[in-house]
């Protein structure tokens, strides 16, 4: 299958066709059949985007900057909706979820050791979480109503909070180095898995803070942790080039995948299909039911920094990456240090599309349900949004923020 490449083929430079409009001037380029671009100008101040997340059924895109600002954009018009400046240092991650009261919630984490939680549409600040003592790397809302929030930090701890009040529930102590990953079990048990630079992963009771298991077979930093869709399997990956699968109930290792030849950066599940991305420029697909590698996806020319399953359209109101674990029909998205993004059909192992427009390493990404809109940020501060519903029309489908 020949992949469809989406990008800017207008032949018009940004300098030639830029129209000033204040801090966020808009410039349009291109009148050709091939997709063109739209540029939002941040002005003279250089902006480095560190994090991205769609919210409100994909209507809004949240971006987190290196200067501590969070911006919320209309994903259809590419217009700025509002700006926050709640953090004193770089934003490390942003995430969104639908609360039990149907409010769209978001959380931003920062190098200032703080977490800010707010209501997205109204820009109503709900609370600040400030008990971490070092950079907070990630915040993850609990499944089934987002009634809790888990955070992980360079201060060697993870913490659990109530999202209605901001009250701390428990602190997960035991790691001997920074905690870089956190995941909720999807089975409703409120168990949490964490991974750390101390070469271990741990399973915790998220209500009491008790450590249930220490997973200690890796020989280098553990870079990511993920639960299977039904919560019966837990996977970890490491700079020791391996992916390991564990029983979260017993804490015992079930399977080790030694096929990668360099650091493994990320792992994601789609039901019993496990995907791993590595610095060796490959993605491995592991079928847990057969305990075997289904296929190896090749084509990237540099380190693969991010992957994620994005499900097809569904009635549920959660953002795509948070519920991709339960979808049988899902597109695999991979992001590379060469600036390219690839969409894969995991049943055939074919590349279905290549999204271009970024020239440096991808540092953040997100997608709406069905991959209708994909957003990604590059190390140089460029953010692109590709509206794939427009890829056969003359309307611009690549937005550069």
XYZ file of C-alpha atoms in Angstrom:
401
model
C 0.000 0.000 0.000
C 1.360 3.410 -0.963
C 1.127 5.787 1.977
C -0.561 9.140 1.489
C 1.754 11.960 2.475
C 0.116 15.011 4.005
C 2.003 18.262 4.290
C 2.601 21.690 2.728
C 3.175 21.673 -1.000
C 2.041 25.236 -1.694
C 5.502 26.424 -2.645
C 4.850 29.690 -0.797
C 7.243 30.541 2.010
C 5.984 31.694 5.363
C 7.823 35.012 5.001
C 6.289 35.695 1.579
C 2.706 35.089 2.654
C 2.611 36.116 6.320
C -0.181 38.433 7.338
C 0.386 40.186 10.670
C -2.425 40.085 13.214
C -0.986 41.083 16.576
C 0.355 38.430 18.929
C -1.485 35.665 17.087
C -1.590 36.848 13.498
C -2.977 34.405 10.951
C -1.410 33.678 7.571
C -2.867 31.465 4.871
C -0.883 29.882 2.076
C -1.706 27.937 -1.033
C -4.451 27.627 -3.614
C -3.513 24.206 -4.938
C -5.254 20.842 -4.804
C -2.607 19.530 -2.458
C -3.024 20.500 1.222
C -1.630 23.886 2.271
C -0.827 25.341 5.665
C -2.140 27.850 8.158
C 0.319 29.608 10.466
C -0.437 31.206 13.809
C 2.251 33.720 14.696
C 3.234 33.951 18.373
C 5.033 37.228 17.672
C 8.702 37.928 18.284
C 8.828 35.832 21.448
C 10.074 32.326 20.762
C 7.715 29.655 22.088
C 8.741 26.066 22.758
C 5.756 23.744 23.142
C 6.429 20.829 25.477
C 3.016 19.146 25.779
C -0.272 18.704 23.873
C -3.709 17.277 24.662
C -7.086 17.468 22.962
C -10.142 18.165 25.134
C -13.907 18.641 24.800
C -14.440 15.939 22.150
C -11.506 17.318 20.173
C -12.989 20.820 19.927
C -10.090 22.315 21.877
C -6.337 21.688 21.855
C -4.289 22.382 24.990
C -0.604 23.245 24.585
C 1.963 23.617 27.359
C 4.992 25.864 26.803
C 8.538 25.976 28.060
C 7.877 29.325 29.764
C 5.087 28.007 32.005
C 2.146 29.139 29.883
C -0.765 26.929 28.887
C -2.710 27.883 25.779
C -6.073 26.509 24.703
C -6.891 26.658 20.978
C -9.978 26.053 18.903
C -8.898 23.045 16.867
C -11.167 23.872 13.924
C -10.345 27.546 13.433
C -6.842 27.487 14.976
C -7.824 30.559 16.983
C -6.486 31.076 20.489
C -9.261 30.534 23.051
C -7.380 31.598 26.203
C -3.965 31.623 27.880
C -2.995 30.661 31.430
C 0.231 31.453 33.241
C -0.074 29.388 36.414
C 3.366 27.748 36.468
C 6.761 29.222 37.289
C 8.711 26.846 35.066
C 8.400 24.745 31.939
C 5.242 22.684 31.427
C 6.144 18.988 31.347
C 2.752 17.502 30.448
C -0.927 18.277 29.991
C -3.809 15.829 30.066
C -7.604 15.930 29.897
C -10.556 13.752 30.889
C -14.310 13.848 31.305
C -15.342 13.975 34.962
C -18.234 12.087 36.526
C -20.308 15.278 36.352
C -19.613 15.497 32.582
C -17.249 18.440 33.019
C -14.156 18.460 30.840
C -11.196 18.541 33.213
C -7.522 19.169 32.480
C -4.293 19.047 34.453
C -0.916 20.620 33.736
C 2.366 19.588 35.365
C 5.516 21.634 35.631
C 9.176 21.871 36.475
C 8.037 24.061 39.388
C 6.798 20.862 41.149
C 3.164 21.975 40.851
C 0.034 20.585 39.244
C -2.867 22.789 38.154
C -6.333 21.294 37.611
C -9.064 23.292 35.857
C -12.344 23.084 33.958
C -11.436 23.422 30.298
C -14.371 25.172 28.644
C -14.846 27.825 31.318
C -11.144 28.197 32.232
C -12.243 27.807 35.861
C -9.284 26.988 38.113
C -10.215 24.184 40.520
C -7.063 23.711 42.592
C -3.268 23.607 42.723
C -1.350 20.573 43.952
C 1.946 21.676 45.455
C 3.273 18.963 47.767
C 5.770 17.484 45.304
C 9.285 18.818 45.849
C 10.731 18.397 42.336
C 9.596 18.348 38.706
C 6.247 16.638 38.168
C 6.506 14.587 34.989
C 2.968 13.347 34.452
C -0.599 13.493 35.729
C -3.121 10.789 34.840
C -6.842 10.867 35.614
C -8.400 7.664 36.911
C -10.701 5.821 34.489
C -14.475 5.774 34.984
C -15.243 9.338 35.933
C -11.832 10.855 36.651
C -12.597 10.955 40.383
C -8.898 10.689 41.208
C -5.654 12.004 39.737
C -2.247 10.334 39.992
C 0.999 12.278 39.580
C 4.635 11.180 39.391
C 7.727 13.227 40.120
C 11.489 13.505 40.173
C 11.175 13.634 43.989
C 10.996 9.776 43.950
C 7.257 9.681 44.725
C 3.887 9.369 43.083
C 0.802 10.921 44.665
C -2.938 10.382 44.433
C -5.537 13.154 44.745
C -9.310 13.581 44.741
C -10.373 15.642 41.746
C -13.482 17.115 43.386
C -11.627 18.694 46.299
C -7.928 18.479 45.511
C -7.472 16.589 48.775
C -4.458 14.239 48.819
C -5.444 10.577 49.128
C -2.033 8.965 49.568
C 1.651 9.234 48.736
C 3.366 6.297 47.009
C 6.837 6.066 48.549
C 9.481 3.455 47.878
C 11.284 4.289 44.640
C 14.934 5.265 45.009
C 15.042 7.613 42.004
C 12.710 9.772 39.931
C 9.331 8.280 39.030
C 8.788 8.829 35.299
C 5.630 6.859 34.555
C 2.275 6.183 36.211
C -0.768 4.199 35.031
C -4.151 3.299 36.506
C -5.460 -0.232 36.261
C -8.552 -0.169 34.005
C -10.329 -2.915 35.994
C -11.795 -0.570 38.598
C -9.531 -1.803 41.394
C -7.899 1.640 41.793
C -4.492 -0.046 41.642
C -1.656 2.017 40.185
C 1.599 1.053 38.468
C 4.696 3.271 38.464
C 8.135 3.059 36.879
C 11.391 4.721 37.790
C 14.990 5.478 36.975
C 15.824 3.112 39.867
C 15.340 0.222 37.368
C 12.109 -0.980 38.976
C 8.370 -0.737 38.513
C 5.888 -1.031 41.356
C 2.217 -1.880 41.777
C 0.304 0.003 44.469
C -3.077 0.149 46.118
C -4.164 3.626 45.018
C -6.526 4.016 47.974
C -4.137 3.157 50.811
C -0.730 3.813 49.218
C 0.471 0.298 50.076
C 3.075 -1.179 47.721
C 1.772 -4.516 46.475
C 4.664 -5.632 44.240
C 8.164 -4.541 43.254
C 9.030 -5.544 39.678
C 12.816 -5.676 39.534
C 14.082 -7.675 36.533
C 15.233 -4.731 34.386
C 18.934 -3.799 34.252
C 18.565 -0.127 33.315
C 16.070 2.741 33.644
C 12.438 1.673 33.282
C 11.014 4.192 30.835
C 7.297 3.343 30.650
C 4.570 1.197 32.184
C 1.161 0.221 30.755
C -1.803 -1.993 31.629
C -3.604 -4.207 29.124
C -7.192 -3.282 28.309
C -8.688 -5.711 30.828
C -6.073 -5.067 33.495
C -4.825 -8.663 33.584
C -1.365 -7.845 32.224
C 1.169 -5.127 32.973
C 4.034 -4.241 30.639
C 7.259 -2.357 31.273
C 10.041 -1.236 28.956
C 13.585 -0.157 29.628
C 16.853 1.199 28.329
C 18.101 -2.381 28.707
C 16.452 -3.018 25.274
C 13.726 -5.282 26.672
C 9.985 -5.274 27.145
C 8.685 -7.341 30.048
C 5.148 -8.490 30.776
C 3.986 -9.140 34.343
C 0.970 -10.392 36.234
C -0.223 -7.375 38.243
C -1.979 -9.751 40.645
C 1.070 -11.841 41.580
C 3.892 -9.510 40.543
C 5.548 -12.358 38.628
C 7.157 -11.928 35.221
C 5.175 -13.667 32.476
C 7.149 -12.845 29.350
C 10.254 -11.027 28.191
C 10.657 -9.566 24.703
C 14.390 -9.139 23.934
C 13.996 -8.305 20.229
C 14.925 -4.605 20.309
C 18.579 -3.657 19.847
C 18.488 -0.277 21.614
C 16.598 1.666 24.301
C 12.845 1.033 24.364
C 11.085 4.373 24.776
C 7.397 3.560 25.019
C 4.813 0.771 25.178
C 1.052 0.862 24.545
C -1.720 -1.730 24.593
C -4.729 -2.292 22.387
C -6.513 -5.156 24.142
C -3.995 -8.021 24.006
C -1.818 -6.398 21.329
C 1.251 -4.702 22.783
C 3.303 -2.232 20.743
C 6.811 -1.089 21.704
C 8.874 1.722 20.164
C 12.635 1.899 20.275
C 15.686 3.948 19.487
C 16.547 1.127 17.043
C 13.958 2.725 14.662
C 11.496 -0.164 14.870
C 8.121 -0.894 16.418
C 7.412 -4.428 17.603
C 3.870 -5.798 17.850
C 3.478 -8.527 20.466
C 0.404 -10.776 20.609
C -0.001 -11.625 24.298
C -2.486 -14.405 23.584
C 0.098 -16.230 21.472
C 3.154 -14.984 23.425
C 4.851 -14.154 20.147
C 5.874 -11.186 18.028
C 3.232 -10.575 15.376
C 5.317 -8.208 13.246
C 8.076 -5.615 13.179
C 7.177 -2.211 11.737
C 10.010 -0.478 9.907
C 10.329 2.717 7.900
C 11.302 5.379 10.406
C 14.776 6.794 9.828
C 15.525 7.885 13.386
C 14.637 7.261 17.026
C 10.903 6.614 17.573
C 9.956 8.822 20.500
C 6.194 8.231 20.857
C 3.530 5.723 19.886
C -0.156 5.409 20.695
C -3.279 3.543 19.658
C -6.163 5.768 18.567
C -9.555 4.028 18.334
C -12.195 4.468 15.705
C -15.230 6.689 16.357
C -17.249 5.710 19.418
C -19.997 7.144 21.571
C -17.874 7.522 24.692
C -16.752 11.042 25.659
C -13.142 10.451 26.599
C -10.207 11.680 24.590
C -8.620 9.190 22.251
C -5.405 7.981 23.916
C -7.068 7.474 27.318
C -9.488 4.784 26.160
C -7.644 3.264 23.216
C -7.044 0.185 25.356
C -10.625 -0.996 24.861
C -10.990 -0.539 21.115
C -10.551 -3.473 18.740
C -10.232 -1.256 15.646
C -7.459 1.237 16.314
C -4.837 3.077 14.325
C -1.279 3.013 15.615
C 0.433 6.413 15.493
C 4.224 6.713 15.714
C 6.327 9.886 16.051
C 9.958 10.122 15.074
C 12.970 12.320 15.765
C 13.112 13.100 12.031
C 9.853 15.046 12.446
C 7.642 12.545 10.630
C 4.492 10.903 11.950
C 3.255 7.608 10.591
C -0.180 5.995 10.820
C -0.251 2.202 10.702
C -2.840 -0.485 10.079
C -1.710 -3.072 12.648
C -3.724 -5.865 11.012
C -1.704 -5.643 7.801
C 1.385 -3.854 9.244
C 1.050 -1.307 6.428
C 1.707 2.412 6.695
C -1.552 4.124 5.777
C -0.355 7.742 5.891
C 2.742 9.815 6.599
C 2.148 13.266 8.112
C 4.845 15.823 7.327
C 5.376 19.449 8.233
C 7.711 19.215 11.213
C 11.452 19.476 10.634
C 12.815 18.529 14.067
C 12.214 15.863 16.726
C 8.628 15.362 17.841
C 8.348 16.204 21.564
C 4.572 15.898 22.053
C 1.488 14.649 20.210
C -2.192 13.803 20.564
C -5.104 12.790 18.342
C -8.886 12.873 18.356
C -11.034 9.768 18.003
C -10.561 8.105 14.638
C -7.416 10.189 14.035
C -9.593 12.818 12.400
C -7.260 15.484 13.764
C -3.648 14.811 14.763
C -1.482 17.386 16.532
C 2.254 17.285 17.179
C 4.961 19.622 18.437
C 8.607 19.698 17.376
C 11.697 20.595 19.369
C 11.981 23.936 17.548
C 8.573 25.033 18.890
C 6.529 24.322 15.759
C 3.107 22.726 16.313
C 1.188 21.154 13.432
C -2.426 20.013 13.307
C -3.483 17.763 10.453
C -7.220 17.594 9.746
C -7.470 14.330 7.857
C -11.147 14.900 6.993
C -9.940 17.660 4.651
C -7.123 15.774 2.982
C -9.000 15.396 -0.333
C -10.326 18.967 -0.436
C -8.754 22.289 -1.316
C -9.118 23.595 2.212
C -6.021 23.812 4.405
C -5.564 20.721 6.545
C -2.212 21.356 8.195
C -2.199 24.038 10.871
C 1.061 25.383 12.238
C 0.887 27.107 15.614
